[in-house]
Structure formats: C-alpha cells, structure tokens
Coordinates of C-alpha atoms in Angstrom, one line a residue:
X1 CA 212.0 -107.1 109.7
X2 CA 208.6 -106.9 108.7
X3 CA 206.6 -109.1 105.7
X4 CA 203.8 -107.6 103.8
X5 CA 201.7 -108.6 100.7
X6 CA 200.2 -105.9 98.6
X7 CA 197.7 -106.0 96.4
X8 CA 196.7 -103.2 93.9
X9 CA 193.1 -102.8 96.1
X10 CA 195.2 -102.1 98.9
X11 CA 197.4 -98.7 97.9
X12 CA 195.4 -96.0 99.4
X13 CA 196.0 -98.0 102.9
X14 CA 199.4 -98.8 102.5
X15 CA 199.7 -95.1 102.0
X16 CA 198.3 -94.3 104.9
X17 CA 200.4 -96.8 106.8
X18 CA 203.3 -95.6 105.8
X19 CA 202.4 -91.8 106.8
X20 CA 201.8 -92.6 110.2
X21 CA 203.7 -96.0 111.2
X22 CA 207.0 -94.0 110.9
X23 CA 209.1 -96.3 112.7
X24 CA 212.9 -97.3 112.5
X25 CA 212.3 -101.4 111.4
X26 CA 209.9 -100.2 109.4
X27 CA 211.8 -97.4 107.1
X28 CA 215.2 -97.9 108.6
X29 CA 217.3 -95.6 110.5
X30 CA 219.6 -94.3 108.2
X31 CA 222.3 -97.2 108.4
X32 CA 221.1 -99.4 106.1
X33 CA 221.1 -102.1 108.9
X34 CA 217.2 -102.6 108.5
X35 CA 215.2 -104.3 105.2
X36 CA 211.5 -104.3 104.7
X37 CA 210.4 -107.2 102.5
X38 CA 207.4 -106.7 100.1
X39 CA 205.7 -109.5 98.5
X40 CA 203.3 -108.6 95.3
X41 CA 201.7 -111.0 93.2
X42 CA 202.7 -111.0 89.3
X43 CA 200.5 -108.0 87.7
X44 CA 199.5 -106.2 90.7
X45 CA 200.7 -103.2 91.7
X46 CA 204.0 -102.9 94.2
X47 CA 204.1 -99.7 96.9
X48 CA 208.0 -99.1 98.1
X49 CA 207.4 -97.6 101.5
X50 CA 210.1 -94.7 102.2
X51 CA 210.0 -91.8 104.8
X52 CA 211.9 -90.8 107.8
X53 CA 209.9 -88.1 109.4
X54 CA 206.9 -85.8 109.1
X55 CA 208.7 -82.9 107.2
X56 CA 208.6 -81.3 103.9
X57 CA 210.5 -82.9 101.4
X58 CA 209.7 -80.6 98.7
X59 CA 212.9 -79.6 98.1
X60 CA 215.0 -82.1 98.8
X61 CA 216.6 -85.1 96.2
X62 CA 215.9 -88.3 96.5
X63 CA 216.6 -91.5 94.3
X64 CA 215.4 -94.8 93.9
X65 CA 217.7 -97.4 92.5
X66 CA 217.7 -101.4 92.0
X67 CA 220.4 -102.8 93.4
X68 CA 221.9 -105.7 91.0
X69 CA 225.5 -106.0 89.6
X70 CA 224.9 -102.8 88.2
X71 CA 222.7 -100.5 89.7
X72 CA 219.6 -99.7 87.7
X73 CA 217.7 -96.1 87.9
X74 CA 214.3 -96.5 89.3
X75 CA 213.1 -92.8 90.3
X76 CA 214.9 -89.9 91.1
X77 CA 213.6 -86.6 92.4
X78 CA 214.7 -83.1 92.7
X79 CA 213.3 -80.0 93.9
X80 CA 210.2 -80.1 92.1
X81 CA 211.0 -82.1 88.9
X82 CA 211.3 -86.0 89.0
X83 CA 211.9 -88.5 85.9
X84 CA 209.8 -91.6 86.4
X85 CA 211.2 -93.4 83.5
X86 CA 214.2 -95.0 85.0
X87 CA 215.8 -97.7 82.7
X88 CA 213.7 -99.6 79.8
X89 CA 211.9 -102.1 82.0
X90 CA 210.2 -99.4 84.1
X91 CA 209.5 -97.1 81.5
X92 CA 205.9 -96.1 82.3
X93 CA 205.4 -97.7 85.3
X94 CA 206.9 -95.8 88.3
X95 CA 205.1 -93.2 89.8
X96 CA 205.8 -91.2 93.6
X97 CA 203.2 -89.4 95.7
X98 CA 203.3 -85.7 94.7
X99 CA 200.7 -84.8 97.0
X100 CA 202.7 -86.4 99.7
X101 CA 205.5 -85.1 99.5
X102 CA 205.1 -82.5 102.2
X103 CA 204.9 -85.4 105.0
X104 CA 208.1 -86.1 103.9
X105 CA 206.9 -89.5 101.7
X106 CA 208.9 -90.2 99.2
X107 CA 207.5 -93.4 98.4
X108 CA 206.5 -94.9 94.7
X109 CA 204.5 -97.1 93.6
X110 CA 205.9 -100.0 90.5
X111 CA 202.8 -100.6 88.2
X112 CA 202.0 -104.2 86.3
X113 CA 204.5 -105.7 87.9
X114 CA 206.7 -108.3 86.6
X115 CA 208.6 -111.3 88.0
X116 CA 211.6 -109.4 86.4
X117 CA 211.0 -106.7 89.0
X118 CA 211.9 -108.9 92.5
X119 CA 215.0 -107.9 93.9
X120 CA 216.5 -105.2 96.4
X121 CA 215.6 -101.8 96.1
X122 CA 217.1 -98.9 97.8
X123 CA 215.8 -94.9 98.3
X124 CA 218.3 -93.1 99.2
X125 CA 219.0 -89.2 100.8
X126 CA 222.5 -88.6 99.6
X127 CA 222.2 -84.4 100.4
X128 CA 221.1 -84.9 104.0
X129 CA 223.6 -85.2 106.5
X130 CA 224.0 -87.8 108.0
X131 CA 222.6 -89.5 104.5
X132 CA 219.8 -91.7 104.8
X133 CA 218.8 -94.8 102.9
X134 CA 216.4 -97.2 103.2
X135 CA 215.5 -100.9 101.7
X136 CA 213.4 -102.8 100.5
X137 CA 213.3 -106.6 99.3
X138 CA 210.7 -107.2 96.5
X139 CA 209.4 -110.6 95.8
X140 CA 207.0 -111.0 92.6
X141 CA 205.3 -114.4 93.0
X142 CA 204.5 -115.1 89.5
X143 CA 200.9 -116.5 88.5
X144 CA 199.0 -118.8 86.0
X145 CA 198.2 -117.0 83.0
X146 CA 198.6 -116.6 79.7
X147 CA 201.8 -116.4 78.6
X148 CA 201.9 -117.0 74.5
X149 CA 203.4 -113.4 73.9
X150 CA 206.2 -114.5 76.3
X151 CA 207.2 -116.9 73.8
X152 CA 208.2 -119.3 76.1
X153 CA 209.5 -122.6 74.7
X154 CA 206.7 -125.1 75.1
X155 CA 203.7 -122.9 76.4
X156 CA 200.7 -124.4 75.1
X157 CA 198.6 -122.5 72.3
X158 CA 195.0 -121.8 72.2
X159 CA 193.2 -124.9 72.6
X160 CA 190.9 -126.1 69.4
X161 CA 187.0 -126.1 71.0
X162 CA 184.3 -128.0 68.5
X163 CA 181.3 -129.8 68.7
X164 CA 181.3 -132.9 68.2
X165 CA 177.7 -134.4 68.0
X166 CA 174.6 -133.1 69.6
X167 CA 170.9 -133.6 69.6
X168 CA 167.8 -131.9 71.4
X169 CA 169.0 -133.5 74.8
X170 CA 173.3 -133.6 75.2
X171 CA 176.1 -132.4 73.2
X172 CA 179.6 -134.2 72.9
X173 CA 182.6 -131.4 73.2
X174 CA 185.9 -131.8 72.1
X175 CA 189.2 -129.7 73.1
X176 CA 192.7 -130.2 71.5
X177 CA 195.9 -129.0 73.0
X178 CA 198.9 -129.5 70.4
X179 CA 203.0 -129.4 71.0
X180 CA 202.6 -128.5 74.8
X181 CA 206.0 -129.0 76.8
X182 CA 205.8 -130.2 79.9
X183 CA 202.1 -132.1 79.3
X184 CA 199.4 -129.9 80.1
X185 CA 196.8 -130.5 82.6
X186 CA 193.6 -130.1 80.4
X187 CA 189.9 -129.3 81.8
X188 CA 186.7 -128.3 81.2
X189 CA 184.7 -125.6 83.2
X190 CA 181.2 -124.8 83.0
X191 CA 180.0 -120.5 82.7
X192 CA 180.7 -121.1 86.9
X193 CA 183.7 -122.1 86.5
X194 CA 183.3 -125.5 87.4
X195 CA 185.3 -128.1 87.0
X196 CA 183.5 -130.8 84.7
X197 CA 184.3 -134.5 85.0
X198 CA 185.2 -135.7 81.7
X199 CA 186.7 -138.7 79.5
X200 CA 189.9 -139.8 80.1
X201 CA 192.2 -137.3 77.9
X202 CA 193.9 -139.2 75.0
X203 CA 197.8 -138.2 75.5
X204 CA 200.1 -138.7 72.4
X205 CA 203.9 -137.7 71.7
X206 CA 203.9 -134.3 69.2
X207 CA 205.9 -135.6 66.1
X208 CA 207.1 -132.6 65.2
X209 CA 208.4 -131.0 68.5
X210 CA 210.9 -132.4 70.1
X211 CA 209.1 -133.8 74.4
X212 CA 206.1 -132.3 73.5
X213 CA 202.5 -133.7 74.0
X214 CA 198.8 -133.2 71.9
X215 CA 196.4 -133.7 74.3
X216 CA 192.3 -134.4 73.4
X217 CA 189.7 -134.3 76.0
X218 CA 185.9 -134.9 75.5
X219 CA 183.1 -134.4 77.5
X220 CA 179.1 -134.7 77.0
X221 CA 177.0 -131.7 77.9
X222 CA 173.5 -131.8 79.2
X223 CA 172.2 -128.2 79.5
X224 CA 172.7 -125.3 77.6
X225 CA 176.0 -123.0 78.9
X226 CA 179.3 -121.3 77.7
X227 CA 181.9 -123.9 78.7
X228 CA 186.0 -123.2 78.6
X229 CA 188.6 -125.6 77.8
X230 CA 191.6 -124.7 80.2
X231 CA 195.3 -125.8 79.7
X232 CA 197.6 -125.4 82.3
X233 CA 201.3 -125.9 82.9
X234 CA 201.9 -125.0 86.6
X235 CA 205.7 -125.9 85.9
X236 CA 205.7 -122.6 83.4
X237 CA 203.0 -120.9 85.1
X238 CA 201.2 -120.8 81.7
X239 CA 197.7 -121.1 81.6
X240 CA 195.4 -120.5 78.5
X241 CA 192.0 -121.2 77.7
X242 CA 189.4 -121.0 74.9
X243 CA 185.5 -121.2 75.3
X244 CA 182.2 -122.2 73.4
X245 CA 178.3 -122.0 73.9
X246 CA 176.2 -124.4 73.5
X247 CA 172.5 -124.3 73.1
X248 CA 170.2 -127.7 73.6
X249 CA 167.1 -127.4 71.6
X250 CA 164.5 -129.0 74.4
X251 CA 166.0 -126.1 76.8
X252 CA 164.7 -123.5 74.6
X253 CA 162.4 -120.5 76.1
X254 CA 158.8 -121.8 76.8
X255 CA 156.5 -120.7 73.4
X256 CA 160.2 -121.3 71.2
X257 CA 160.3 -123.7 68.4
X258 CA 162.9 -126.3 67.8
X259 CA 165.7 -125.8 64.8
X260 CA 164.1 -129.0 62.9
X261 CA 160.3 -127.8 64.1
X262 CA 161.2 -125.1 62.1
X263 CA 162.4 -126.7 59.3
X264 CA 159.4 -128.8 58.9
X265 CA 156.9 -126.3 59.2
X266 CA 159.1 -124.3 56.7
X267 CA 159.2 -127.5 54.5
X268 CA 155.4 -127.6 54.4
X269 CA 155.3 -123.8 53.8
X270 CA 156.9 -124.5 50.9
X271 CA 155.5 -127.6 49.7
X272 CA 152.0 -125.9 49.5
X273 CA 153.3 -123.0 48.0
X274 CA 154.1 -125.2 45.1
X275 CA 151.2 -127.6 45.4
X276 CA 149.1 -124.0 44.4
X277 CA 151.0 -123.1 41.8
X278 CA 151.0 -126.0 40.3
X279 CA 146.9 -126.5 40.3
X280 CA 147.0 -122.4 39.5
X281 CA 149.5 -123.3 35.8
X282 CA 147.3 -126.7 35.6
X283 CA 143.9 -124.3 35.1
X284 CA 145.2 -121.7 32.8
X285 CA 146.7 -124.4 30.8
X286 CA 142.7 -125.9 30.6
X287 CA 141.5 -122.6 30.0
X288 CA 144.0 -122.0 26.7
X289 CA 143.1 -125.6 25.5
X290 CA 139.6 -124.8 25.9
X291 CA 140.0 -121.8 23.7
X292 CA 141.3 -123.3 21.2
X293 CA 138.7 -126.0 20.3
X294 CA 136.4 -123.2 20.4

C-alpha cells in the first residue's frame, strides 16, 4: 500500500516511475487484493499509474472506470482508437500515454482536478486471461481559492478597496467584506505578500442575509506599494481578494514634482498669463482713447 502526492511539476517523473517500478503492491497483481492511494491537491494534475509488464499493449483493450454506485466511464482504449471523454465531469480532461503504450502503460493522467474527482478508480484488462485489474484511491485535498462561480451559499464577494485619506507622507485604506457566512478572516498584504497589522476590523450582523457578517478593516500606509485586501473562509475553502496602489507624493523619483507642486506652478502659469493680457487689452484700450481726442 503505497501513498503518493502528485503535483502537475511532477508528471514526467511519475511516468518514469511507473515504467520501471513495475512491482505487484505497486500496480497490483491481477486480483484486485492491492490499492495504490494517490493524493493531488485541488487543480493540479492527477497521474493513475497502470501497467503489468514491459509488453506492447498496442493492441489490446483497456478501460478505466470510477467506481461509485454506478460505475462511471473514465477512458477506454481499443486497438488503436481510445475516447477520452468519458462521462460529463471529465469531458476534456483525461488523457493516456500514446507514446507509451508499447511498454505496456496504460496509464492516464486527470487534468484540473476537482474535489468531485476523489474516489476509487479501477483499470481494468477484461480480454487477457486471467483478467487483470488494478486500483487506485484518489484523494483531492481541496484548497483556498476563489470560489464565487461555485456559487456556494455564503462565499464572500469581492471585497470594496478605497482610499480613504492621504497626504504626501501615509495613506488611510479601507476594505469592506459584505454578507459573508461563516465571518471571514479579513487582511491586508503588502506587493510581498505580507501580512500587514491593521485596526481592529469592525464586525456587524448583514441585515439582509440570514448569519451573515460585513466586515471593515482599515489600515494606514507609509510607502508607496500595491496592497491586497484578502478574505478568507477556511471553513469553505473560499478565498478572494481585491488589490490597490498607492503612490505617496514625498516617495516620488528624485527630479519629480509633487501633485499640488504642480498645481501651483500651473496656478501661477496661469495667473500671469492673465496678468499680460490684461496690461496687453488695458494699452490698446489707451491707444483707441488716444485716437479719438486727436
């Protein structure tokens, strides 16, 4: 019985595992007696290890099934021609080894997977005689993320990121979490991904859903940076996040001019322009007067 944990960086040496580690606990010995268990993290890709010897199975059948209260079509191969679309929830997303087939691997891998994919999986031989079958026990260990489009009761929406006040030296930032069930754990993180110490959040009942909470957190700022509000509800592995930059005037590049620097100088522009003007319409005026008492 043998535990493994597979991540999508680490297909090309599973493969190669299960090409040469052809052993009975591994990929069973055709009695069905033996179970390899596979743990994949939520979105990663899934390799289900199958192959009892070094020959060409080219032109044999094979088929992959899910084993629940009623057996679901995974993969099934046939001399040559294969249909990796099994039922609706793999559509897409199952693929073998064509080029391995002649080591006699009849593995395939289960793409983006999803927590709705953990369960017992079986490949079977059902032409050879004696048959020959072997399992596998998926586990999808499901992860924080953002899970809106799930449409999962509760799951917190985008927080609302705003500025508050600012001046040349520290800003004041302010995140909003609304209807959230269960309450939300709400933080800010800096462009490292830091977690910021902040304010006490300000926690009130939602009035118009039913155990949910709205949730405010500020936090002042001294240097310029992108930051991220991040709401999480472990409980619903739901995590969502929204982000905003903010630029302090007295950090500016050396030689750059402040937003009200240029403002005034702009102001003054301005203000001469008309002062000219003004002393330009006052002399043609004195001219035209001029002209007249001539």
């Amino acid at each position: 019985m043998f535990i493994r944990r597979v991540s999508s960086t680490d297909m090309e040496l599973v493969l190669l595992i299960s090409l040469f580690l052809l052993t009975a606990n591994t990929f069973g010995d055709g009695t069905g007696s033996d179970v390899t268990r596979l743990i994949v993290k939520e979105d990663d890709d899934a390799i289900l290890m199958c192959s009892f010897g070094p020959e060409s199975i080219i032109d044999k059948m094979f088929d992959w099934k899910k084993q629940e209260n009623k057996k679901k079509e995974v993969f099934f191969y046939q001399n040559g021609t294969h249909n990796n679309n099994g039922t609706s929830e793999f559509k897409g997303r199952v693929f073998h080894f064509e080029d391995q087939l002649v080591f006699g691997n009849a593995s395939i891998v289960i793409t983006k997977t999803q927590p709705g994919d953990s369960g017992n999986y079986t490949c079977d031989f059902p032409r050879d005689s004696p048959s020959r079958r072997a399992h596998i026990e998926l586990t999808i260990q499901k992860i924080l993320k953002d899970r809106t489009s799930e449409k999962i009761p509760g799951a917190s929406p985008k927080p609302y990121v705003t500025i508050i006040n600012e001046n040349n030296d520290w800003a004041l930032l302010e995140c909003e979490v609304e209807g959230a069930s269960p309450e939300p754990v709400v933080e800010w993180r800096d462009g490292a991904g830091n977690i910021l110490p902040a304010e006490e959040p300000k926690v009130t009942k939602n009035k118009e859903k039913e155990n949910s909470f709205n949730v405010i957190l500020q936090i002042y700022v001294t240097k310029s940076d992108n930051y991220t509000c991040v709401s999480t509800q472990k409980k619903i592995d739901h995590q969502i996040t929204n982000k905003i930059y903010v630029q302090l005037n007295r950090e500016l590049p050396s030689g750059g001019m402040s937003t009200a620097a240029v403002a005034t100088i702009v102001g003054l522009i301005v203000g001469l322009i008309g002062l000219v003007c003004g002393i330009v319409v006052a002399r043609r005026r004195g001219k035209n007067n001029s002209g007249g008492r001539r």
